Structure formats: structure tokens, C-alpha cells
Short mmCIF file of C-alpha atoms (C1' of nucleotides) in Angstrom, two decimals:
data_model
loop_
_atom_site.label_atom_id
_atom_site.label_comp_id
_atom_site.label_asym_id
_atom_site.label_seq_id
_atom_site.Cartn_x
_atom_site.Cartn_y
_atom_site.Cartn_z
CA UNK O 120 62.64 72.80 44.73
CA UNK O 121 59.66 71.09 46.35
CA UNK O 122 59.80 69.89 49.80
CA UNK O 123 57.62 67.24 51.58
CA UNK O 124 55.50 68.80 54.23
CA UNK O 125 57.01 68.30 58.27
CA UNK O 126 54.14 67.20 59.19
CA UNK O 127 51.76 64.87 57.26
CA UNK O 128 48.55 66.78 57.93
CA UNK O 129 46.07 63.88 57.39
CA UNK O 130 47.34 61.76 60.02
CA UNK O 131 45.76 64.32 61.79
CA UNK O 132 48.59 64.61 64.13
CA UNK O 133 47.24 66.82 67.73
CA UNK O 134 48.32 70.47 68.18
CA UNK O 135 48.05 72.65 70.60
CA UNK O 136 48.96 72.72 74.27
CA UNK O 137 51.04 69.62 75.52
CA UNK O 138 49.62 67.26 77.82
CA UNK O 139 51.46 66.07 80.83
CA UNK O 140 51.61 62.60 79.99
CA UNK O 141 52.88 63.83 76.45
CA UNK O 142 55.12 65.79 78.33
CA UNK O 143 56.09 62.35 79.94
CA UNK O 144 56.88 60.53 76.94
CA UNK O 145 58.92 63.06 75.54
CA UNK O 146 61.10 63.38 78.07
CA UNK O 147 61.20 59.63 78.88
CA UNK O 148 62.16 58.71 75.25
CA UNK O 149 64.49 61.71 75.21
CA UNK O 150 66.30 60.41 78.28
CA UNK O 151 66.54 57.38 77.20
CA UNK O 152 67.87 58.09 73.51
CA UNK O 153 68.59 61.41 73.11
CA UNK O 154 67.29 63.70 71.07
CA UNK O 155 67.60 64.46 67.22
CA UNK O 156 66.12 63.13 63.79
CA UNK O 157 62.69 64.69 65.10
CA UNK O 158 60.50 63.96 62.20
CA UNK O 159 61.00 59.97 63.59
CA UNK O 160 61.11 60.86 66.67
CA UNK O 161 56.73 60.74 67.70
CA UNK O 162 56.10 57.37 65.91
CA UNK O 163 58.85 55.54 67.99
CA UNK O 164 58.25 57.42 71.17
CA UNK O 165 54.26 56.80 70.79
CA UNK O 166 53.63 60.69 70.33
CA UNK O 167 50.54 61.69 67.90
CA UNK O 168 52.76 65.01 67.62
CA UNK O 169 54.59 66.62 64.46
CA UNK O 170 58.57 65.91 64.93
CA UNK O 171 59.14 70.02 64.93
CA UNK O 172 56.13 70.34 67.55
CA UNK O 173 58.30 67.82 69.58
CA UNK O 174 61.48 69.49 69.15
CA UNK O 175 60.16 73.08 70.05
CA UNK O 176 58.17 71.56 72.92
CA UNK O 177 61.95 70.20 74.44
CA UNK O 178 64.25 73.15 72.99
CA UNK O 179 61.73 75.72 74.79
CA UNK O 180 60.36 73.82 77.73
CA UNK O 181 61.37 70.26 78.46
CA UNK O 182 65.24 70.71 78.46
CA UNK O 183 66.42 69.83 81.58
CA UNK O 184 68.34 73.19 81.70
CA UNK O 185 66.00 75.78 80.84
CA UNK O 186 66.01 78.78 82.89
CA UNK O 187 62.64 80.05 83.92
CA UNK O 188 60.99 83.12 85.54
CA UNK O 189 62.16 86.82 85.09
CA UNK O 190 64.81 88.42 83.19
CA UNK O 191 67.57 90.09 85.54
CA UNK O 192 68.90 93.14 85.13
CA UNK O 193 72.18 91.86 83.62
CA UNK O 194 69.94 89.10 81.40
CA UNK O 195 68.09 92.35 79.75
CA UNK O 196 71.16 94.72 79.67
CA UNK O 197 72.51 91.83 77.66
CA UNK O 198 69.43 91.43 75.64
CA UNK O 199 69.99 95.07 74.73
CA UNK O 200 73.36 94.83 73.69
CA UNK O 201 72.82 92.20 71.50
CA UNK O 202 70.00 93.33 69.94
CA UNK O 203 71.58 96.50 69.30
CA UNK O 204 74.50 94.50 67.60
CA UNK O 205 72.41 90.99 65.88
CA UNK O 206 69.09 92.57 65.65
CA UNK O 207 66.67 89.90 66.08
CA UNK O 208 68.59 87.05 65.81
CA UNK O 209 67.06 85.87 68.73
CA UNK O 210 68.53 81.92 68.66
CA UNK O 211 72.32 84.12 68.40
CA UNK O 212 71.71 85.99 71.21
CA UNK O 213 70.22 83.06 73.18
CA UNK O 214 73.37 81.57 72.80
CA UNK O 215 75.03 84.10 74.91
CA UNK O 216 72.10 83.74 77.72
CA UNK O 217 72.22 80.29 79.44
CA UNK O 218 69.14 78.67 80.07
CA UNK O 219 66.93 81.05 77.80
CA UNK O 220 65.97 80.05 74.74
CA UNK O 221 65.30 81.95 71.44
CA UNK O 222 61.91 82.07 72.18
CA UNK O 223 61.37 83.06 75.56
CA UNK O 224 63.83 86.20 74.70
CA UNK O 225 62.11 86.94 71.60
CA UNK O 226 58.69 87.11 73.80
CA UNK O 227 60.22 88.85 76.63
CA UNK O 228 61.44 91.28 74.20
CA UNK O 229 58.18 92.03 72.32
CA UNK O 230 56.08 92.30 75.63
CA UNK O 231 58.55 93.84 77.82
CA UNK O 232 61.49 95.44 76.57
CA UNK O 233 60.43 96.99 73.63
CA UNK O 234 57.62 98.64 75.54
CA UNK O 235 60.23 100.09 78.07
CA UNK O 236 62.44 101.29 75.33
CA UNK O 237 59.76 103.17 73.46
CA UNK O 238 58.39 104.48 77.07
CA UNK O 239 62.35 105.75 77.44
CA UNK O 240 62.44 107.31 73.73
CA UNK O 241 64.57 104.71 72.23
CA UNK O 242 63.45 103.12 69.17
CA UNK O 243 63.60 99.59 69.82
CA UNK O 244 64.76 98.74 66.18
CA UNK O 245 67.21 101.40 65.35
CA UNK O 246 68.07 101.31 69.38
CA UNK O 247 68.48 105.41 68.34
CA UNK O 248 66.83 107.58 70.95
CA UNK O 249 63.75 108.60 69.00
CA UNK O 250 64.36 112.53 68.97
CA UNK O 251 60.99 113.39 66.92
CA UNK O 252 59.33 111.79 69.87
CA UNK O 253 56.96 115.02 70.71
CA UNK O 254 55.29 113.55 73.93
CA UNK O 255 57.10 115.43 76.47
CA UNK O 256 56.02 118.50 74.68
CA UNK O 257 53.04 117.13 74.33
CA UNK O 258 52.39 116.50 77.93
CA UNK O 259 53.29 119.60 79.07
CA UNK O 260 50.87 121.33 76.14
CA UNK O 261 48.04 119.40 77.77
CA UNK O 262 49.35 120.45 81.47
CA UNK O 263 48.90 124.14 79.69
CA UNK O 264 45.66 123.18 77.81
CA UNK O 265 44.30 121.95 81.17
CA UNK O 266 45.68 124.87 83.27
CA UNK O 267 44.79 127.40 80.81
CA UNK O 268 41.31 125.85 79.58
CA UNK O 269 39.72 124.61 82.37
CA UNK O 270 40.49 127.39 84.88
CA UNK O 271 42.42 124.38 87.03
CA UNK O 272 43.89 127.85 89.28
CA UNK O 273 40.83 128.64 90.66
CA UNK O 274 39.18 132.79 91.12
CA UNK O 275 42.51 134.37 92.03
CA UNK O 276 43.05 137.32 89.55
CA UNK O 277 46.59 136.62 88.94
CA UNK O 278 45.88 132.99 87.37
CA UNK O 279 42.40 134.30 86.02
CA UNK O 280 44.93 137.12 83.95
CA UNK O 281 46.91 133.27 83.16
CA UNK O 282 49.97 135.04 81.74
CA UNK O 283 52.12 134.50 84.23
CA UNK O 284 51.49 130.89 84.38
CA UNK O 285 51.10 130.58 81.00
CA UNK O 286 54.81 132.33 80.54
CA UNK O 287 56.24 129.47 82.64
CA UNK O 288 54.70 126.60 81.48
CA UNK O 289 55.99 127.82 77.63
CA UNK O 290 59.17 128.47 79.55
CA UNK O 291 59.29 125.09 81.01
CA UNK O 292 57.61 123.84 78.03
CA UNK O 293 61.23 125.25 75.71
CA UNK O 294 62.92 123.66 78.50
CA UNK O 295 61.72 120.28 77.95
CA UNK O 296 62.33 120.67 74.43
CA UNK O 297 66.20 121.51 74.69
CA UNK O 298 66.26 118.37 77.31
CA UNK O 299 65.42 116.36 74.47
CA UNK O 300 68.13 118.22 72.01
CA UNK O 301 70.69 118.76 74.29
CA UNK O 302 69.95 116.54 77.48
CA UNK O 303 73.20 116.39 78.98
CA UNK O 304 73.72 119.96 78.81
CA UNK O 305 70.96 121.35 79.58
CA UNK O 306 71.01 122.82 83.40
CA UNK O 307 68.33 121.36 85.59
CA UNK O 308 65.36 122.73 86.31
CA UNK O 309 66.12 125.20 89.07
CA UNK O 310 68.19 126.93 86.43
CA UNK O 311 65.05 128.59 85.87
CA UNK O 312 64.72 130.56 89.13
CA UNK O 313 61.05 129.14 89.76
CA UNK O 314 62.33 127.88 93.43
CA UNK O 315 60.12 130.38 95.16
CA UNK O 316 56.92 128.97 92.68
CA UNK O 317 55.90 125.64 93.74
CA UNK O 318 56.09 123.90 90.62
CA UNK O 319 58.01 120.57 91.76
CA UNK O 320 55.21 118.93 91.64
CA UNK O 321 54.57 119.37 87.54
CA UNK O 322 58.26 119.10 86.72
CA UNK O 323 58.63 116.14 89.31
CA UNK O 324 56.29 114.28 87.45
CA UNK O 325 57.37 115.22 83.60
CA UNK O 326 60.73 114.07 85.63
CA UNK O 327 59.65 110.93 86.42
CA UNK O 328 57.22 109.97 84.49
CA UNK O 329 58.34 109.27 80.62
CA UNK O 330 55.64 107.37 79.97
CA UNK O 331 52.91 110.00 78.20
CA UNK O 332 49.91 110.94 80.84
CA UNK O 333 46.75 110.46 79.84
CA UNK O 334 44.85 113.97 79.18
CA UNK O 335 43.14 113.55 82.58
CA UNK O 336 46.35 112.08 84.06
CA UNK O 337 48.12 115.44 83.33
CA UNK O 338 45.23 117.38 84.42
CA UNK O 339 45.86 115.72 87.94
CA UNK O 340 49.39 116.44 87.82
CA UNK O 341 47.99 120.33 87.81
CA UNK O 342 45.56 119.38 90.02
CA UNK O 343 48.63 118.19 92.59
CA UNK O 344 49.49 121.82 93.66
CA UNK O 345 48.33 122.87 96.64
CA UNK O 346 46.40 126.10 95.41
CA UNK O 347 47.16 127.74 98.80
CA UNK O 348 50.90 127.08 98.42
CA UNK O 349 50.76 127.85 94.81
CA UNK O 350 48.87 131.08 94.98
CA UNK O 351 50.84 132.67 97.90
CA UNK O 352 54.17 131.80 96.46
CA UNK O 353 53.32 133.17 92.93
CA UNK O 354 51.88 136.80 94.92
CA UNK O 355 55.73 137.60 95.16
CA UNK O 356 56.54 139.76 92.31
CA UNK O 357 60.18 138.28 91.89
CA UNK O 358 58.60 134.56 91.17
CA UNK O 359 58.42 135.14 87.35
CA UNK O 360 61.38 134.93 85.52
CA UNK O 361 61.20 136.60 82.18
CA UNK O 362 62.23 134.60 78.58
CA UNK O 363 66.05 136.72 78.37
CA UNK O 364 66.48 135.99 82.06
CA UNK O 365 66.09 132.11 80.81
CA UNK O 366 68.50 132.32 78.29
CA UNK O 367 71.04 134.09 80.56
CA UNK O 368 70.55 130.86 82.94
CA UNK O 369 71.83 128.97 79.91
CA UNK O 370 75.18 130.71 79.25
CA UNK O 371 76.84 129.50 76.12
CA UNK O 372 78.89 127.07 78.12
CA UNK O 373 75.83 125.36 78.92
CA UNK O 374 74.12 125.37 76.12
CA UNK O 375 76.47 123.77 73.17
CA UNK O 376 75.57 124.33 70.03
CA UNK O 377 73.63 121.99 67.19
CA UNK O 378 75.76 120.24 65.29
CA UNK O 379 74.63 118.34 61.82
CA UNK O 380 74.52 114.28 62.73
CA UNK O 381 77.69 112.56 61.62
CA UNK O 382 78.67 109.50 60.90
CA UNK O 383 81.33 110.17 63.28
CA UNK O 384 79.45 111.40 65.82
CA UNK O 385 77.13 108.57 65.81
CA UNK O 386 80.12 105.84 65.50
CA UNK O 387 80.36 106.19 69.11
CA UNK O 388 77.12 103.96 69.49
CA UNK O 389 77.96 101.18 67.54
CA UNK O 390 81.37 100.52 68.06
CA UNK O 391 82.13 97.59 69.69
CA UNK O 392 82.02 97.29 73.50
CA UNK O 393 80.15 101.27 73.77
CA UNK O 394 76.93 100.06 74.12
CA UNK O 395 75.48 102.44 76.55
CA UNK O 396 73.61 101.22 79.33
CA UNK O 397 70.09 102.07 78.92
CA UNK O 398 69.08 101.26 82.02
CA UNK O 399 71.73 103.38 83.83
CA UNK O 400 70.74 106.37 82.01
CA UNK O 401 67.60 106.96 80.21
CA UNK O 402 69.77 109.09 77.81
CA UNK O 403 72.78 108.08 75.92
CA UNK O 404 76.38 109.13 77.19
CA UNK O 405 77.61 111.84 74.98
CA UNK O 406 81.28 111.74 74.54
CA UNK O 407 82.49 115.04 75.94
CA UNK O 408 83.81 116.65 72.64
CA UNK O 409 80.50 116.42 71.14
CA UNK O 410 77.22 117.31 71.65
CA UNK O 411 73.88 115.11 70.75
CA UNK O 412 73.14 116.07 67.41
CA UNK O 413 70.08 115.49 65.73
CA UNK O 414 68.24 116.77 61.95
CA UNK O 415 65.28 118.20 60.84
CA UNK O 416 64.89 114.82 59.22
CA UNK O 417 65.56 112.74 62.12
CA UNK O 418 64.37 114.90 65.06
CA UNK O 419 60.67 116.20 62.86
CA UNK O 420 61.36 119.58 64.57
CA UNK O 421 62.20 122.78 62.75
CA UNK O 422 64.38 124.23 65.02
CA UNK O 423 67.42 126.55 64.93
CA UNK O 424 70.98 125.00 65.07
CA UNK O 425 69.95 122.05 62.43
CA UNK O 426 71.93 123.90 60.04
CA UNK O 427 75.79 124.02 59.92
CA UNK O 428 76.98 125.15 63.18
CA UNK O 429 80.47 126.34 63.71
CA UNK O 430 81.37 125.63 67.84
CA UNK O 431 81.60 128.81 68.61
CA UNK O 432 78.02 129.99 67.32
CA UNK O 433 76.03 131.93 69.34
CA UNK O 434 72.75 129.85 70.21
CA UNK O 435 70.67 132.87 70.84
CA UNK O 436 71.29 134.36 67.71
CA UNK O 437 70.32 131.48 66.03
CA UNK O 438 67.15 131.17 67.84
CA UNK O 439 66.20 135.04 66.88
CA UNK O 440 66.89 134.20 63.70
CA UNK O 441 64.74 131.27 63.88
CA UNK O 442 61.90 133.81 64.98
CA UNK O 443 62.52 136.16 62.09
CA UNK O 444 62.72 133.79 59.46
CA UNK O 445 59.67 133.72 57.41
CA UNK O 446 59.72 130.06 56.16
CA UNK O 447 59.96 129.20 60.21
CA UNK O 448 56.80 131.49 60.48
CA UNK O 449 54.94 128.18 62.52
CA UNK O 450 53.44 127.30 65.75
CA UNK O 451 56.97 127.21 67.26
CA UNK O 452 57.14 130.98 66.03
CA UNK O 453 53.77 132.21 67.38
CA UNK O 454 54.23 129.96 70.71
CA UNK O 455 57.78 131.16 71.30
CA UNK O 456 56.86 134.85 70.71
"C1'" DA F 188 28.88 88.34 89.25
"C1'" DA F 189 29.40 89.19 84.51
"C1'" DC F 190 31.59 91.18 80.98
"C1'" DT F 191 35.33 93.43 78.31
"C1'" DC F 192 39.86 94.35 77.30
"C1'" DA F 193 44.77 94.00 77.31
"C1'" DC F 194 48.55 91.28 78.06
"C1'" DT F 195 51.46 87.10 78.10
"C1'" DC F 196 53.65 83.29 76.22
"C1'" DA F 197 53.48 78.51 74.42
"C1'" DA F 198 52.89 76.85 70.14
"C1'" DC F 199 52.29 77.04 65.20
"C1'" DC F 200 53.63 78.17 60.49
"C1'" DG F 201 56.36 79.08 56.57
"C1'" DC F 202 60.68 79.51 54.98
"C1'" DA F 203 65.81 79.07 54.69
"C1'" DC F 204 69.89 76.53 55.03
"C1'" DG F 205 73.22 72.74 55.05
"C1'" DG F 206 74.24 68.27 53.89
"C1'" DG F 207 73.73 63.80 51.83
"C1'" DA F 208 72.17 60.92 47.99
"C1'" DA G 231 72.97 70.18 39.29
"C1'" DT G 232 68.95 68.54 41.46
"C1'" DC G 233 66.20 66.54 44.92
"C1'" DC G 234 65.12 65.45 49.51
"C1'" DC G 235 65.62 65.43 54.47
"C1'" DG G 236 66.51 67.24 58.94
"C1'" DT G 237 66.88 71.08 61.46
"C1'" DG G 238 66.76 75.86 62.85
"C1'" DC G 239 64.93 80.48 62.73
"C1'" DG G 240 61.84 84.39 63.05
"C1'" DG G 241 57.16 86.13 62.64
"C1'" DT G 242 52.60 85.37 64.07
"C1'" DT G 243 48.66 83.42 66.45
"C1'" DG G 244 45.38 82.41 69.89
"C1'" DA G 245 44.17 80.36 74.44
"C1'" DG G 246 44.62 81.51 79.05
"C1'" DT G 247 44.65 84.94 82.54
"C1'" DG G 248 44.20 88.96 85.26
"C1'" DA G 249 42.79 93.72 85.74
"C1'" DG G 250 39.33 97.01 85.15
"C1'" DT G 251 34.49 98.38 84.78
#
DNA sequence: AACTCACTCAACCGCACGGGA
DNA sequence: ATCCCGTGCGGTTGAGTGAGT
């Protein structure tokens, strides 16, 4: 079925930007007649402008009750919501926005949103958090590269030996990565025993900071600790907590184990009216009778638990079986021993 | 000051859809 | 059933702008 072109091209109708007396005679005809039958519309109104150029030029900036300027909180934690429910059906969820229009969301959501969602972990398509997101591991490998590689510690022996940092950073480094499998479980930070080592000002900044550092950014964070402060505190012999004095900090009531993803587990997040509020929590509530589940397929890691996991399983065991199985004979097995 | 680069957003483009002839 | 028109939608583009070097 062949259609006539909207806009007859050798007329050699203008495009681009509007002019502000264009602007004027838009509006003026517009007042005066209302709008519709657009394609007529620029000959009678004395407009060298194609009938849709007209129509998008009111619809997204003329109309009298377009809303300009930034999105408020509520306007994007709508935006989400929607999105998460229409996709981008962005004239359908500008119906639920007064004063936006299709366009302006759909911008507002390519620039801004969908960089903060990817900056949070949350796939911006999918809305899923994005669990084979390695960054925070991967920040916290170049805090260790840095630390480790570029003698950041300075000439005292105990850094020049490195194990001792080198065992917390891995330790802090596992830490991360069970944040991102289990993040509402997980204890915080201090669970570690490392209050007597200064390292608030690394964690405080993996804390804080989703958004990956640059190499040299996460050099800086290391470069952030007073090495005064850093090297007395480390002197006492008690600052070092060692890998099974981790896992006891876990406890098994802590530390729930892996459970396969589910259709019912994941109906939580798209039934209606549970949209979680991103912006009130970087992570997704977990309803309290399960625990954030995740696959090899979906998370990229190899890591124990992704297999069938009765409640009740012990999560230690399954990590030293992790270690001893050959096929998991990897980085993860050479860094975690 | 000059230049580059990244970002923003208004506008364009192609297509789909509904309705009337 | 087919054709045509009017309109709406979503993806993409590119000029303008500001920040960084």
C-alpha cells in the first residue's frame, strides 16, 4: 500500500530550528482555529513548514501547557515505574505526566535516567539489577593493583611484605562480591573487625561511589589514607583478621543461602503496584522469605550456591567445595586460596 | 584564546495504525 | 478489499553549548 509523502519535498518546505516569528504564526493560527488536519494546516496559516514539523513543534513546545525544566523526584520515580511496566512507550507514559510530552521524557530518559540506572547496576531495559556487573570487583582489583603494584604504602616493612594488606583487600574484595549476591544480608563492613585499620576511607568510597573510578581515580582513593594513621594502626598485631574469622562474622543466619532464580521469586518485581523504589534504595527490597537469587547465566560468575540449594545448606561448605572442584579450578580459585 | 570532546534536546524521519471513501 | 489521508509513535540525528585541556 503506497502512501503519498507528508511532506512534498520539492516545495522545498524549511527545516530545522523554528523561528520566532514562525513560532508566532503557529500559535496565532492555532489560537485562533485550533489545531488538527496538520498537513493543511502551513499553507493556510502562511507557514513554509511540513504539517508534522508543525504539529511536533506545538505538541512538544508551543502548547500552552507544557511543563518545562527538570524532572522531580516523583516525575522520575514515575518515569521508572512506567517504564518498568510500558517499556518505551513514551507517548503512554506521558499521558500519566502532565505537562511532559513523549519527547521530552524519552530524552530525559536516554540522557539522564538510563545513565543513573546503569551507574546503580540496574539494567535500564530489563529494569533487573545487572548482577554480572563486575565493576565493584573491579574497582577494588585496581585499588589492589595500585596498592600492591605501585608500592602506594610507602618503605614500611609490613606493607613492603604486602600480605597483610593484600589479605584484606581480597577479604574486602569477597565482601563486595557477596554485597552484590546477597546485599541485604550481608553484614556491613565492620563485620569484618578492621575498626582498629583505617580503611574507611577505601570502603567509604566503594560505599559511595557506584559509579566505576577511573584507574587513577582508585589509585587516589589509596592514596586518601593517611600513611601515618594507616601504618601505626596496622603495627597492632590484632588488626588482621584471618579468612575463617570472616566467615564466622557471617554466621549462617546472615548469610542465606543461593537459591536458583524463579519465576516466583522474581514475580515479586513485576506485579502490579511492587515497583521498588530505585531511588530509595539502590538495591531492590527482597521479600523476607527469600533471598536475591541470581545464575551462572544471569550473574556471569561461577560461584558456589548457583546450584540447587536446600535452606538449610551450609554456605561454607559449599564454598570449599567450590575450591576443590576441579572444573572451578579459575582465578576465583587461585585468588580465594 | 583556541581547540576538542561530550552532552543535551529540538527536530527529523520512517513507519504503523485507524478511519473514511 | 484496496487505497488514501491524517495522525501518532519511537528511533535517530545534528546543531548548540559547556566543560576540559
Amino acid at each position: 500500500m503506497g502512501r503519498s509523502p507528508c511532506c512534498d519535498q520539492d516545495k522545498g518546505v524549511k527545516k530545522g530550528p523554528w523561528m520566532p516569528e514562525e513560532d508566532y504564526k503557529l500559535v496565532a493560527y492555532i489560537d485562533k482555529n485550533g489545531y488538527g488536519k496538520w498537513r493543511s494546516l502551513p499553507n493556510i496559516a502562511g507557514l513554509n513548514r511540513c504539517g508534522k514539523s508543525c504539529r511536533l513543534r506545538w505538541m512538544n513546545y508551543l502548547r500552552p501547557d507544557i511543563r518545562r525544566g527538570e524532572f522531580t523526584e516523583e516525575e522520575e520515580s514515575t518515569v521508572v515505574k512506567l517504564h518498568a511496566l510500558l517499556g518505551n512507550k513514551w507517548s503512554k507514559i506521558a499521558s500519566h505526566l502532565p505537562g511532559r510530552t513523549d519527547n521530552e521524557i524519552k530524552n530525559y530518559w536516554n540522557t539522564h535516567m538510563r545513565k543513573k540506572m546503569l551507574q546503580m547496576g540496574i539494567d535500564p531495559i530489563t529494569h533487573e539489577p545487572k548482577t554480572n556487573d563486575l565493576s565493584p570487583i573491579l574497582d577494588v582489583s585496581q585499588m589492589l593493583a595500585a596498592a600492591i603494584g605501585n608500592g602506594q604504602f610507602g618503605n614500611n616493612t609490613l606493607f613492603n611484605n604486602n600480605i597483610a594488606v593484600e589479605d584484606l583487600l581480597k577479604l574486602q574484595l569477597i565482601h563486595k562480591m557477596l554485597q552484590i549476591i546477597t546485599p541485604k544480608a550481608m553484614p556491613n563492613t565492620n563485620s569484618f573487625n578492621t575498626n582498629s585499620l583505617d580503611t574507611k576511607p577505601v570502603a567509604n568510597n566503594i560505599k559511595t561511589n557506584p559509579v566505576n573510578p577511573k584507574p587513577e581515580q582508585a589509585a587516589g582513593q589509596l592514596n586518601a589514607i593517611d600513611p601515618h594513621v594507616f601504618t601505626s594502626q596496622i603495627e597492632n598485631e590484632d588488626f588482621m583478621p584471618s579468612f575463617e574469622d570472616a566467615w564466622d562474622c557471617f554466621g549462617d543466619n546472615q548469610l542465606p543461602g543461593l537459591v536458583m532464580v524463579s519465576q516466583e521469586n522474581l514475580n515479586y518485581q513485576t506485579g502490579a503496584g511492587m515497583m521498588p523504589d530505585y531511588y530509595g534504595d539502590q538495591l531492590r527490597e527482597v521479600p523476607s522469605t527469600g533471598s536475591i537469587s541470581v545464575t551462572p547465566e544471569t550473574s556471569g560468575l561461577n560461584y558456589p550456591g548457583t546450584t540447587q540449594h536446600s535452606s538449610g545448606s551450609n554456605v561454607q561448605e559449599d564454598w570449599e567445595k567450590f575450591l576443590d572442584d576441579e572444573t572451578s579450578d579459575s582465578c576465583w580459585k587461585s585468588f580465594l586460596e
